[in-house]
Short mmCIF file of N, CA and C in Angstrom, two decimals:
data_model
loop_
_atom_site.label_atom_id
_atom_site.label_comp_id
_atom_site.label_asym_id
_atom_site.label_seq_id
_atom_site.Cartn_x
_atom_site.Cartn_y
_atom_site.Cartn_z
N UNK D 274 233.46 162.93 10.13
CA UNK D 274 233.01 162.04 9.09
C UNK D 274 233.69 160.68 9.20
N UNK D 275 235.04 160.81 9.70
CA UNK D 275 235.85 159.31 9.68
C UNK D 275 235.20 158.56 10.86
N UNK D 276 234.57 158.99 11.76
CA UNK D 276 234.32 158.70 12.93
C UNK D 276 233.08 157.40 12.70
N UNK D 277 231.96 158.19 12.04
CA UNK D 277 230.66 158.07 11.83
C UNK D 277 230.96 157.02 11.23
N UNK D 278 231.81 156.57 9.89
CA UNK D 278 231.85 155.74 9.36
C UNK D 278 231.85 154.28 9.03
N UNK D 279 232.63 153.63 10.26
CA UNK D 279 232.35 152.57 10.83
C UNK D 279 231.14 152.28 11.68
N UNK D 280 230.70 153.39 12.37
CA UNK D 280 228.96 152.67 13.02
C UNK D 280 228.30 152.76 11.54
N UNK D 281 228.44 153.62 10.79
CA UNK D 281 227.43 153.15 9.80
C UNK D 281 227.96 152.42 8.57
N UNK D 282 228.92 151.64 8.44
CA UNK D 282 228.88 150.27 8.25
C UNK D 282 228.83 149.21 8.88
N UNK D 283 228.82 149.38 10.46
CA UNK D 283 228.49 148.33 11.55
C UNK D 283 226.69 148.58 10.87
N UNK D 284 226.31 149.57 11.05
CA UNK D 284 224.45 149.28 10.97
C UNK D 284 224.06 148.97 9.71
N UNK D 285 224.56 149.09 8.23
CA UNK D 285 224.33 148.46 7.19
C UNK D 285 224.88 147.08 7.21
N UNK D 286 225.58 146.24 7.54
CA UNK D 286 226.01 145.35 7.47
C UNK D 286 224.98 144.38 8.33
N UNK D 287 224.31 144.69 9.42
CA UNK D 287 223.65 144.31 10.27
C UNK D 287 222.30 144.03 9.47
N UNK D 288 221.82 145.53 9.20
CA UNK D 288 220.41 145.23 8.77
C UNK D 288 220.36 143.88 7.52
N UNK D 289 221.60 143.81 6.86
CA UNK D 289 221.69 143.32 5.52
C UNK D 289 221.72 141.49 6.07
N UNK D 290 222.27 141.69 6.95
CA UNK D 290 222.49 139.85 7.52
C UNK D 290 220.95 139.64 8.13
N UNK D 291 220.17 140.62 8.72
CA UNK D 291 218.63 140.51 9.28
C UNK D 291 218.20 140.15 8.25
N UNK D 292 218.05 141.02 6.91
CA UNK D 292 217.24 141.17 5.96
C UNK D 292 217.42 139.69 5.33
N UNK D 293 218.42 138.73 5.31
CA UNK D 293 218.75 137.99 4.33
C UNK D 293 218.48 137.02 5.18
N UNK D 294 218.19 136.63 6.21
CA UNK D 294 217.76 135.48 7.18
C UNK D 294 216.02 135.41 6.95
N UNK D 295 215.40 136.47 6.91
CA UNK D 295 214.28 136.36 6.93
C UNK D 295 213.71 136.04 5.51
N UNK D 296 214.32 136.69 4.53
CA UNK D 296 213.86 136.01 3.62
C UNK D 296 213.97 134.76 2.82
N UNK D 297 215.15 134.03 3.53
CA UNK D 297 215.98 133.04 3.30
C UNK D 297 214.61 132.23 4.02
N UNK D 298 214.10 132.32 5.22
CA UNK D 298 213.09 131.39 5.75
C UNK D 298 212.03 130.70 5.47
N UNK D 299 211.31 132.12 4.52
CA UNK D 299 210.42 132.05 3.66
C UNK D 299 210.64 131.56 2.65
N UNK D 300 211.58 131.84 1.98
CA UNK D 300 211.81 131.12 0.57
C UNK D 300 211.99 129.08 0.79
N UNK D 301 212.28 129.04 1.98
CA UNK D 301 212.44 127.55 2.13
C UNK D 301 211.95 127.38 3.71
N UNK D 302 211.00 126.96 3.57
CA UNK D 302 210.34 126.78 4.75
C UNK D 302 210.54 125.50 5.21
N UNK D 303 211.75 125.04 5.55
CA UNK D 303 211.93 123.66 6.00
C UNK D 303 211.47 122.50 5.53
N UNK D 304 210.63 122.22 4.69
CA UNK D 304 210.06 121.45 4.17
C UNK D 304 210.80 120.04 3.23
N UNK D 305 210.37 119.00 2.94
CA UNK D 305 210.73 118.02 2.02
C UNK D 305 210.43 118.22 0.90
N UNK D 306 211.28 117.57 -0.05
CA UNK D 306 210.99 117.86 -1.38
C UNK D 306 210.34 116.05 -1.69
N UNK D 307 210.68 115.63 -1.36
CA UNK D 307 209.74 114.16 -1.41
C UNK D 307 208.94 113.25 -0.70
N UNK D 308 208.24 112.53 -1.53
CA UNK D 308 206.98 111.95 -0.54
C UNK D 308 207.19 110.98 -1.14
N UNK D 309 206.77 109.76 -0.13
CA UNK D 309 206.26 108.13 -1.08
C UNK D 309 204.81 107.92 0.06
N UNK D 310 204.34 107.46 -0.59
CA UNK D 310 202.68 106.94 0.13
C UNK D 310 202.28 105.42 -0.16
N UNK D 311 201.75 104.75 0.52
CA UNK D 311 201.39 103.40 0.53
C UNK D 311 199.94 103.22 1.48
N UNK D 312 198.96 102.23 1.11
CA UNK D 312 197.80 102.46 1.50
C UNK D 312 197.16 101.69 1.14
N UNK D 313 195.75 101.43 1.16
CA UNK D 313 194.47 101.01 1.12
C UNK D 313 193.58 101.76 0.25
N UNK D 314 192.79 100.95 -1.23
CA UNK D 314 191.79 101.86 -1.56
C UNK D 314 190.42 100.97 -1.50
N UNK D 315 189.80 101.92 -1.98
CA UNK D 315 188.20 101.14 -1.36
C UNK D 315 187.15 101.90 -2.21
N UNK D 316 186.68 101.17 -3.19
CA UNK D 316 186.03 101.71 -4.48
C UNK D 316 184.85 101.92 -3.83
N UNK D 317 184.20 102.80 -5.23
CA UNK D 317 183.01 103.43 -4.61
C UNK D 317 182.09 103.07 -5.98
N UNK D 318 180.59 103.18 -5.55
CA UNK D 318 179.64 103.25 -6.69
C UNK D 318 179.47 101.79 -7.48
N UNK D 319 179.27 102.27 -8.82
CA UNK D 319 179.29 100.82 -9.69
C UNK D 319 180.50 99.89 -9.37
N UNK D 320 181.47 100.95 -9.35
CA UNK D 320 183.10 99.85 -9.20
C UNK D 320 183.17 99.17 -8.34
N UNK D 321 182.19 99.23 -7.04
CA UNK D 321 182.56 98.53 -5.75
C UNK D 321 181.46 97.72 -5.86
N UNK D 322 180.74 97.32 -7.02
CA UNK D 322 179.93 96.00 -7.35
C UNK D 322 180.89 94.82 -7.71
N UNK D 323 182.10 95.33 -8.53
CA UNK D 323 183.02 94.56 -9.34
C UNK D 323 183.75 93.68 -8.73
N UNK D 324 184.46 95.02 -7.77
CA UNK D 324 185.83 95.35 -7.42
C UNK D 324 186.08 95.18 -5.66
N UNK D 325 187.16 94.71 -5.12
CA UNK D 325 186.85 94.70 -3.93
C UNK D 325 188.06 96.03 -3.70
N UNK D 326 188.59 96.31 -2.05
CA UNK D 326 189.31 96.88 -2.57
C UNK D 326 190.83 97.16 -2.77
N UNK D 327 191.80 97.80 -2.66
CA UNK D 327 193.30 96.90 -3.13
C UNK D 327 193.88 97.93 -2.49
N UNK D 328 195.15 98.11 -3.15
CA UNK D 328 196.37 99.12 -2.21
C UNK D 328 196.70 100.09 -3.60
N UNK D 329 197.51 100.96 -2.63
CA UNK D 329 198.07 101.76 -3.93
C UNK D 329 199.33 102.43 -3.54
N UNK D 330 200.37 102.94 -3.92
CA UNK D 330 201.75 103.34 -4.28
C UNK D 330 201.68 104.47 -4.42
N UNK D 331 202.33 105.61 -4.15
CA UNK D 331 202.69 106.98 -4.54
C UNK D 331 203.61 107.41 -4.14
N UNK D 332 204.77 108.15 -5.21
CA UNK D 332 205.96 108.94 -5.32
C UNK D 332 205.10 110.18 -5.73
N UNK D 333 205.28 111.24 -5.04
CA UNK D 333 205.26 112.54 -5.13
C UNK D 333 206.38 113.59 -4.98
N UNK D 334 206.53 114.84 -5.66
CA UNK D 334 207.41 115.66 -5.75
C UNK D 334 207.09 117.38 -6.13
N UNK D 335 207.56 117.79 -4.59
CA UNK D 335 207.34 119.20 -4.57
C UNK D 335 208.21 119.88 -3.93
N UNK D 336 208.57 121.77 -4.37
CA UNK D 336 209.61 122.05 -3.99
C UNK D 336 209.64 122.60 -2.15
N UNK D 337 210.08 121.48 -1.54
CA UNK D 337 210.47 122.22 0.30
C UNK D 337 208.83 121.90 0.59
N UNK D 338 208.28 121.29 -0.13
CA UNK D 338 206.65 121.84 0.49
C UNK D 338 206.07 120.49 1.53
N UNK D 339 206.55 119.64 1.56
CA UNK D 339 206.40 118.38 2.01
C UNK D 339 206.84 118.31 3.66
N UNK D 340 206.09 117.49 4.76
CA UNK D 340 206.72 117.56 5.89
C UNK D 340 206.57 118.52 6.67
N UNK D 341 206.82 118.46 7.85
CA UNK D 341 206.01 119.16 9.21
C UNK D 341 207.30 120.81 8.55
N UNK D 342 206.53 122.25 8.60
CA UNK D 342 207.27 122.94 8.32
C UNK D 342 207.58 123.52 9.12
N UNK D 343 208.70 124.29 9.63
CA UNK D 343 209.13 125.58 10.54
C UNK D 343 208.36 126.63 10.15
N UNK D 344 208.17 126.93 9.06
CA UNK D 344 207.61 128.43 8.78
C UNK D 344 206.84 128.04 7.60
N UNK D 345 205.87 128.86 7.29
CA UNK D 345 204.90 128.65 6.26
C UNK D 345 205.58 129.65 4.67
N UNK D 346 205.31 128.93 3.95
CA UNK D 346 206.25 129.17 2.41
C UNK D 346 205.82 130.41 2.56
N UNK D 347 206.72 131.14 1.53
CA UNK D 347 205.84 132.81 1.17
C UNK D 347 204.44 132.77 0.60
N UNK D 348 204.66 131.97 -0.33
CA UNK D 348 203.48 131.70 -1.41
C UNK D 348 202.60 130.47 -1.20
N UNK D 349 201.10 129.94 -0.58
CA UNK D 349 200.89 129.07 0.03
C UNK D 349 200.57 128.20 -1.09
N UNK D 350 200.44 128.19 -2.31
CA UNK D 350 200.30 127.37 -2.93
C UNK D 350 201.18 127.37 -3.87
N UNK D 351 201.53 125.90 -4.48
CA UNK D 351 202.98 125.51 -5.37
C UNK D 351 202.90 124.58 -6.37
N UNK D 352 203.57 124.24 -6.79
CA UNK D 352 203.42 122.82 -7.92
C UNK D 352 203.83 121.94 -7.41
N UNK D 353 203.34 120.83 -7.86
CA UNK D 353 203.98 119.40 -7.31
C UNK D 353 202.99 118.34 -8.71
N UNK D 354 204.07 117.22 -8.56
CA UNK D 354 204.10 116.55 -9.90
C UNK D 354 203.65 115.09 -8.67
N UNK D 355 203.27 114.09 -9.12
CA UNK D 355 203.03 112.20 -8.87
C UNK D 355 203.23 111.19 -10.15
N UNK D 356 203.26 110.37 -9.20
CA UNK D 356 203.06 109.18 -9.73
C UNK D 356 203.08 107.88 -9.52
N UNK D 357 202.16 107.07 -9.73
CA UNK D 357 201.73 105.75 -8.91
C UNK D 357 200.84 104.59 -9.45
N UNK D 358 200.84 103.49 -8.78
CA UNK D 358 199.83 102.71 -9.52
C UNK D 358 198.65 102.18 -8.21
N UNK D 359 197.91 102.17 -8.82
CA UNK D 359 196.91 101.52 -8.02
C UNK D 359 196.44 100.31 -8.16
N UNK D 360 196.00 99.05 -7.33
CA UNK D 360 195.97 97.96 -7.73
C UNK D 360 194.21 97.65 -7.08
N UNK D 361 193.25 96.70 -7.47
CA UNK D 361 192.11 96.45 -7.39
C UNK D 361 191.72 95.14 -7.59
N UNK D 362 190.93 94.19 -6.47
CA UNK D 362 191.01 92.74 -6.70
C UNK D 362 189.77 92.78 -7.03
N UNK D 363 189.60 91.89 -7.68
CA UNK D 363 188.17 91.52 -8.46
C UNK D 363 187.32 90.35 -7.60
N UNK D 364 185.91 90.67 -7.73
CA UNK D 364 184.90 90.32 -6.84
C UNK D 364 184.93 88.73 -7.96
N UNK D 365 184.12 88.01 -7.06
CA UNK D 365 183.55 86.75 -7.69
C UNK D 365 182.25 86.67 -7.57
N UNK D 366 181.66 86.52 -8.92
CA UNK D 366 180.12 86.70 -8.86
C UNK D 366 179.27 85.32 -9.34
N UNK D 367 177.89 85.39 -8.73
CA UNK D 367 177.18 83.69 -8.79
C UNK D 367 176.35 84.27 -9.40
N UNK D 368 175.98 83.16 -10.49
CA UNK D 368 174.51 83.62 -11.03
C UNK D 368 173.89 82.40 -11.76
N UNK D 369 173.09 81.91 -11.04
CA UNK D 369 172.25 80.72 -11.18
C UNK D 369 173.74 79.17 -10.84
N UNK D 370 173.78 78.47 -11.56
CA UNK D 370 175.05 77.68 -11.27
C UNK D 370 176.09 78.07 -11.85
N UNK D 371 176.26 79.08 -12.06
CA UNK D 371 177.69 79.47 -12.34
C UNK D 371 178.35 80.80 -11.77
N UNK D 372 179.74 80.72 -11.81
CA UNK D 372 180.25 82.03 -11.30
C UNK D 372 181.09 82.54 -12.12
N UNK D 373 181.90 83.79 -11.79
CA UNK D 373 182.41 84.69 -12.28
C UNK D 373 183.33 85.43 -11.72
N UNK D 374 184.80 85.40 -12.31
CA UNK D 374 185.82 86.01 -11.47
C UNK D 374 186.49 86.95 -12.25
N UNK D 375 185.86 88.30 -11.69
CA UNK D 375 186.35 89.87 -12.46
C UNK D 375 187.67 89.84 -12.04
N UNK D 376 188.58 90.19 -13.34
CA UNK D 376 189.96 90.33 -13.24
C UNK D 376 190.05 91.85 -12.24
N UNK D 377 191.42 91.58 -11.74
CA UNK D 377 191.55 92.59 -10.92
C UNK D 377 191.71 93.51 -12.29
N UNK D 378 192.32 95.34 -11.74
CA UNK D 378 192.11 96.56 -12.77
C UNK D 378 193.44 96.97 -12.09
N UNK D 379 194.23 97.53 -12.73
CA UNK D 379 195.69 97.80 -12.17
C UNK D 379 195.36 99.81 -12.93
N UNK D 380 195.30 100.39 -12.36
CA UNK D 380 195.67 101.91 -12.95
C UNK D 380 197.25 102.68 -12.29
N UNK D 381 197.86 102.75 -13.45
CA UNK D 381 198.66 103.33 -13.79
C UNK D 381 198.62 105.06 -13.71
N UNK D 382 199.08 106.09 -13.44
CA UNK D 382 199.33 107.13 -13.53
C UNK D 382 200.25 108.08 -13.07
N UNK D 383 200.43 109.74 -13.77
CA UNK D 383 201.62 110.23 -14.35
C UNK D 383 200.70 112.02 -14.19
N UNK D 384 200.66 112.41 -12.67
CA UNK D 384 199.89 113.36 -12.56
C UNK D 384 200.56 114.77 -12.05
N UNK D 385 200.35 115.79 -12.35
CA UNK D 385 200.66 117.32 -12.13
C UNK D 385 199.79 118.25 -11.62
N UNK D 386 199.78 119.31 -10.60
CA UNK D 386 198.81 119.95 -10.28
C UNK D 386 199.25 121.24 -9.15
N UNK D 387 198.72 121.17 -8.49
CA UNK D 387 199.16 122.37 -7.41
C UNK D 387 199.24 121.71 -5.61
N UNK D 388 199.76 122.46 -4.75
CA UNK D 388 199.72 121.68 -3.56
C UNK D 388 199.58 123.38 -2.28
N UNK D 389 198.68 123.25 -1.87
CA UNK D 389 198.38 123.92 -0.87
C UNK D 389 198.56 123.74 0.37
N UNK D 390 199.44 125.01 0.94
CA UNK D 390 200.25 124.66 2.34
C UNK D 390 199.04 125.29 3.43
N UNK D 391 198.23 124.31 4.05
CA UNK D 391 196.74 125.55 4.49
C UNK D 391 197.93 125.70 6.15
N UNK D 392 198.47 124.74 6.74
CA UNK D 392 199.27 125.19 8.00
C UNK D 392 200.69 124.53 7.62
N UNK D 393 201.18 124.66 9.18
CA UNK D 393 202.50 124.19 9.12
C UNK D 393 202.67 122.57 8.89
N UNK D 394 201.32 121.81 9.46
CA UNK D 394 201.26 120.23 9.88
C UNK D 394 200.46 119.77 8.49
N UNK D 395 199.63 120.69 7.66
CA UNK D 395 198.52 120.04 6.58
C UNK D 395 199.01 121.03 5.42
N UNK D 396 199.09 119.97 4.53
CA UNK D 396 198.62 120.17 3.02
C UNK D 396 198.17 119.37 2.15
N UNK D 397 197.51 120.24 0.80
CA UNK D 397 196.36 119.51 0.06
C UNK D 397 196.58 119.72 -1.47
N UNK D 398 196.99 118.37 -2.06
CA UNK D 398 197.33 118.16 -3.61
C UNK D 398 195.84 117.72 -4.35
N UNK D 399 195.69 118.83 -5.37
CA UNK D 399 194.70 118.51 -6.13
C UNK D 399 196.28 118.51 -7.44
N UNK D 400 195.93 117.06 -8.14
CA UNK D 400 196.32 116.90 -9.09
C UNK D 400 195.54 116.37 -10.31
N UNK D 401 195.68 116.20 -11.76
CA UNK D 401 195.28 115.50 -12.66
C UNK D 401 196.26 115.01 -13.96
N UNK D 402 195.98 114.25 -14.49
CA UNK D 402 196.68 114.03 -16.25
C UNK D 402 196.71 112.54 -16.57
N UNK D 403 197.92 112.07 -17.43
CA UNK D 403 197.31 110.97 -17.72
C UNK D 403 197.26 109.59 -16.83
N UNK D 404 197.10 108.53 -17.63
CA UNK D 404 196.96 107.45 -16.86
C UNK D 404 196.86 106.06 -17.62
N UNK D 405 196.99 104.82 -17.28
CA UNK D 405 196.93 103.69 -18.21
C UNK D 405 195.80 102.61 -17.24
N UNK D 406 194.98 102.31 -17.88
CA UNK D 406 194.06 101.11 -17.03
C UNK D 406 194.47 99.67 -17.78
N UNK D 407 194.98 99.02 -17.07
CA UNK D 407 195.10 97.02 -17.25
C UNK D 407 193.68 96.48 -16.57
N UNK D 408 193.14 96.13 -17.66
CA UNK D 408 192.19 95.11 -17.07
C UNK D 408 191.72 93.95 -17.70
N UNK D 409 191.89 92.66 -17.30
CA UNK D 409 191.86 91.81 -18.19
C UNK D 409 192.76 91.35 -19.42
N UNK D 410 193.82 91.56 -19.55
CA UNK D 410 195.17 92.13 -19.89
C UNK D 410 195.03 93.30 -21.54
N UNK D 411 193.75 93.93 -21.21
CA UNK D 411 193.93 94.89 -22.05
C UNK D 411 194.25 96.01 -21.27
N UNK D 412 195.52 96.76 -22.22
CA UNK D 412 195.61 98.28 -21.79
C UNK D 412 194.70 99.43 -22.35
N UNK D 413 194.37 100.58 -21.64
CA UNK D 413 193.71 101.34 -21.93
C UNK D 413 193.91 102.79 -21.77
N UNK D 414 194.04 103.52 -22.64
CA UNK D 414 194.39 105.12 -21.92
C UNK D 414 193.67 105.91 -21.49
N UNK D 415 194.00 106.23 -20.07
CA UNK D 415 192.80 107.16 -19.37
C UNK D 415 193.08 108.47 -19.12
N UNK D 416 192.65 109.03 -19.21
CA UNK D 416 192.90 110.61 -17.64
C UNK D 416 192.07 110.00 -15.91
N UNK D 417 192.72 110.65 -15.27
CA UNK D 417 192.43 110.85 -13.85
C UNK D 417 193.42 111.59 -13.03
N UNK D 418 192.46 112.06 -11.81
CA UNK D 418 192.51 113.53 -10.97
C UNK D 418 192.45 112.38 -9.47
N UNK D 419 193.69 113.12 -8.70
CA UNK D 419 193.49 112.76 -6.75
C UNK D 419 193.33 114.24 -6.67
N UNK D 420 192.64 113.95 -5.60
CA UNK D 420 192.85 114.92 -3.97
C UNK D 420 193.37 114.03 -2.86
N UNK D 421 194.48 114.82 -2.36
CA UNK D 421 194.77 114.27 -1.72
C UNK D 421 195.33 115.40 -0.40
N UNK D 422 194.95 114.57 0.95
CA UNK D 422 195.62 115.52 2.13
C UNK D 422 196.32 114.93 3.21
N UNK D 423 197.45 115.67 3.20
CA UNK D 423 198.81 114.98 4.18
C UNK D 423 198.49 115.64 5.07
N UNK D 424 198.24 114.79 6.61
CA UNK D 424 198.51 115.41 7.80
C UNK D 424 199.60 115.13 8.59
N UNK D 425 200.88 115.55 9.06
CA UNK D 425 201.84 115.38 9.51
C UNK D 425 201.49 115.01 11.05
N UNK D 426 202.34 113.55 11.52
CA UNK D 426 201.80 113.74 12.65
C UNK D 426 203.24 113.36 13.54
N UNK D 427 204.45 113.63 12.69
CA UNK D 427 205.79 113.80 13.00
C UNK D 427 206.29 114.65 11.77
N UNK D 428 207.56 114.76 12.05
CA UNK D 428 207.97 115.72 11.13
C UNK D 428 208.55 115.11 9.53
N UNK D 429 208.32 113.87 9.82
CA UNK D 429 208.20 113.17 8.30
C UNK D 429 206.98 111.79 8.06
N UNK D 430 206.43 111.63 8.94
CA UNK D 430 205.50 110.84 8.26
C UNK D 430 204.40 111.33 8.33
N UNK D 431 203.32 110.81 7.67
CA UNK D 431 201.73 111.75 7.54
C UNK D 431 201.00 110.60 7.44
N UNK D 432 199.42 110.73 7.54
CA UNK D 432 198.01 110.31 7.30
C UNK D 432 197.70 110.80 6.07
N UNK D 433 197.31 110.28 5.11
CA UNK D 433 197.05 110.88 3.85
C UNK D 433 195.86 110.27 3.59
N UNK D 434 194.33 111.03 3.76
CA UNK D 434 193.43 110.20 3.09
C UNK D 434 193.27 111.29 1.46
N UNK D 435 192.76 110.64 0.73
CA UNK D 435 192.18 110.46 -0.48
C UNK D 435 191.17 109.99 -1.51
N UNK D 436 190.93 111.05 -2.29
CA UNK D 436 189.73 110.60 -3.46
C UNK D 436 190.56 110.31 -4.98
N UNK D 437 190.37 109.64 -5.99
CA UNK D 437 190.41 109.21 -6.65
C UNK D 437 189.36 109.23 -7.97
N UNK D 438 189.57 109.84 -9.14
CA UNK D 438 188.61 109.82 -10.16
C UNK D 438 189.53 109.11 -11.31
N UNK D 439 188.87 108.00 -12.00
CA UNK D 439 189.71 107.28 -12.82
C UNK D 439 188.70 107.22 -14.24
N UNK D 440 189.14 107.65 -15.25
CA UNK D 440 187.92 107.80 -16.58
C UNK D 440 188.96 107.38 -17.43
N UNK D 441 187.63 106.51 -18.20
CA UNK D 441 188.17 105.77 -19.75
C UNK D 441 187.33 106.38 -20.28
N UNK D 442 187.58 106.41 -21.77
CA UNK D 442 187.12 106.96 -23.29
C UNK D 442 185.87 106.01 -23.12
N UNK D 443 184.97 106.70 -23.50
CA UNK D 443 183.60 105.98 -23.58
C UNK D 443 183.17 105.07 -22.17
N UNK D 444 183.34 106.03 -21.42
CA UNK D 444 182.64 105.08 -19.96
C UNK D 444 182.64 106.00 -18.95
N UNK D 445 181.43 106.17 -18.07
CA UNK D 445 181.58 106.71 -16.37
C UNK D 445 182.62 106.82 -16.12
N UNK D 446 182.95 107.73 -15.12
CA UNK D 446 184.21 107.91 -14.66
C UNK D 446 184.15 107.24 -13.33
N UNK D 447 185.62 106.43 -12.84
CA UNK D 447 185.19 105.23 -11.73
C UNK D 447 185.46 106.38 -10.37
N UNK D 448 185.37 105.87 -9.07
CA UNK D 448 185.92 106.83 -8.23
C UNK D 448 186.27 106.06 -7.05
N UNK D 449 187.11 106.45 -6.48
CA UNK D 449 187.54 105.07 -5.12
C UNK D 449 188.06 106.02 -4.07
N UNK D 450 188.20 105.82 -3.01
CA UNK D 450 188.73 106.52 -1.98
C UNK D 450 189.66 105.87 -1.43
N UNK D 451 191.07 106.47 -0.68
CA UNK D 451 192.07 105.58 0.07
C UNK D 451 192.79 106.12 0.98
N UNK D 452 192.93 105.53 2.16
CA UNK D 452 193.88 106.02 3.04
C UNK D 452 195.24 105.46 2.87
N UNK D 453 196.36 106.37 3.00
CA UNK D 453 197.85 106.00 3.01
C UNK D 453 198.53 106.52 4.16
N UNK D 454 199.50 105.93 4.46
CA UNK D 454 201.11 106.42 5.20
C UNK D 454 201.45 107.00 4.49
N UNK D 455 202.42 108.29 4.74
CA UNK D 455 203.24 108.64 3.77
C UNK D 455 204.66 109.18 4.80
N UNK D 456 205.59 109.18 3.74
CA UNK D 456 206.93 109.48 4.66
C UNK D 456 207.11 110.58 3.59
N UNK D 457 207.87 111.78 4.19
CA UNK D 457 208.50 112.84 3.49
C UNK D 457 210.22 112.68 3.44
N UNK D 458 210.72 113.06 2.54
CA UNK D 458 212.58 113.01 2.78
C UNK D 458 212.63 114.03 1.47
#
């Protein structure tokens, strides 16, 4: 019995350091917990009668999920929170002898949602909540929803294109599309 004793705490001790590496991997799959994005948007529909199109800003935050991963999370989908503003230059319009210069539209927003790890190089944030529209120097309170998808094409910066839905109280909802850089850290 004294003999046995030490191989079989040599083989529990073993399995227990295996067991705790592997799940240690999964639970943190190498990933970033932060993103910033910068970009180009480019309205769509009625808005891109107005509007020409402008840039936009994004701080994002999710846990390890960000950035080219070693191993894919346990759980492929997670939470992740944003927030950013978007900026929009205003068209100049003629009509008979006179013209017209639409103030640019600045949207503001403060969004939450889920983020899907589909591989190690891509993932995809559907977010929504609130938001503030400046236009013309009135403020306005909105809701609006991105999709958005990071493709890693190093292990911290990405291609991020994107859709955009921006709605005010009593009006169509606007919609713009944009491509960004994004860096993970």
């Amino acid at each position: 019995m004294k003999k046995s004793f030490p191989l079989f705490l040599l083989l529990f001790l073993t399995s227990f350091c295996f067991s705790q590496t592997d799940t240690e991997e999964k639970l943190n799959p190498g990933g970033k917990r932060n993103l910033i994005a910068a970009g180009i948007t480019i309205p769509s529909g009625d808005f891109s009668s107005t509007h020409f199109g402008g840039f936009s800003t994004i701080y994002a935050w999710s846990n390890n999920r960000f950035g080219l991963l070693t191993t894919m999370p346990a759980k492929k989908i997670g939470f992740t929170a944003n927030s950013g503003i978007a900026y929009y230059f205003g068209k100049k319009e003629t009509i008979g002898t006179g013209s017209y210069q639409y103030p640019a539209y600045i949207f503001l927003h403060i969004y939450a949602g889920v983020i899907y790890n589909a591989g190690k190089k891509v993932n995809i944030c559907l977010t929504a909540g609130p938001a503030a529209g400046i236009y013309n120097s009135n403020t306005q309170f909105n809701t609006g929803a991105s999709l958005q998808c990071n493709y890693y094409i190093s292990p911290k910066i990405a291609i991020t294109p994107g859709l955009i839905m921006m709605k005010e109280t009593g009006s169509d909802a606007i919609w713009s599309g944009s491509v960004s850089a994004a860096m993970a850290f």
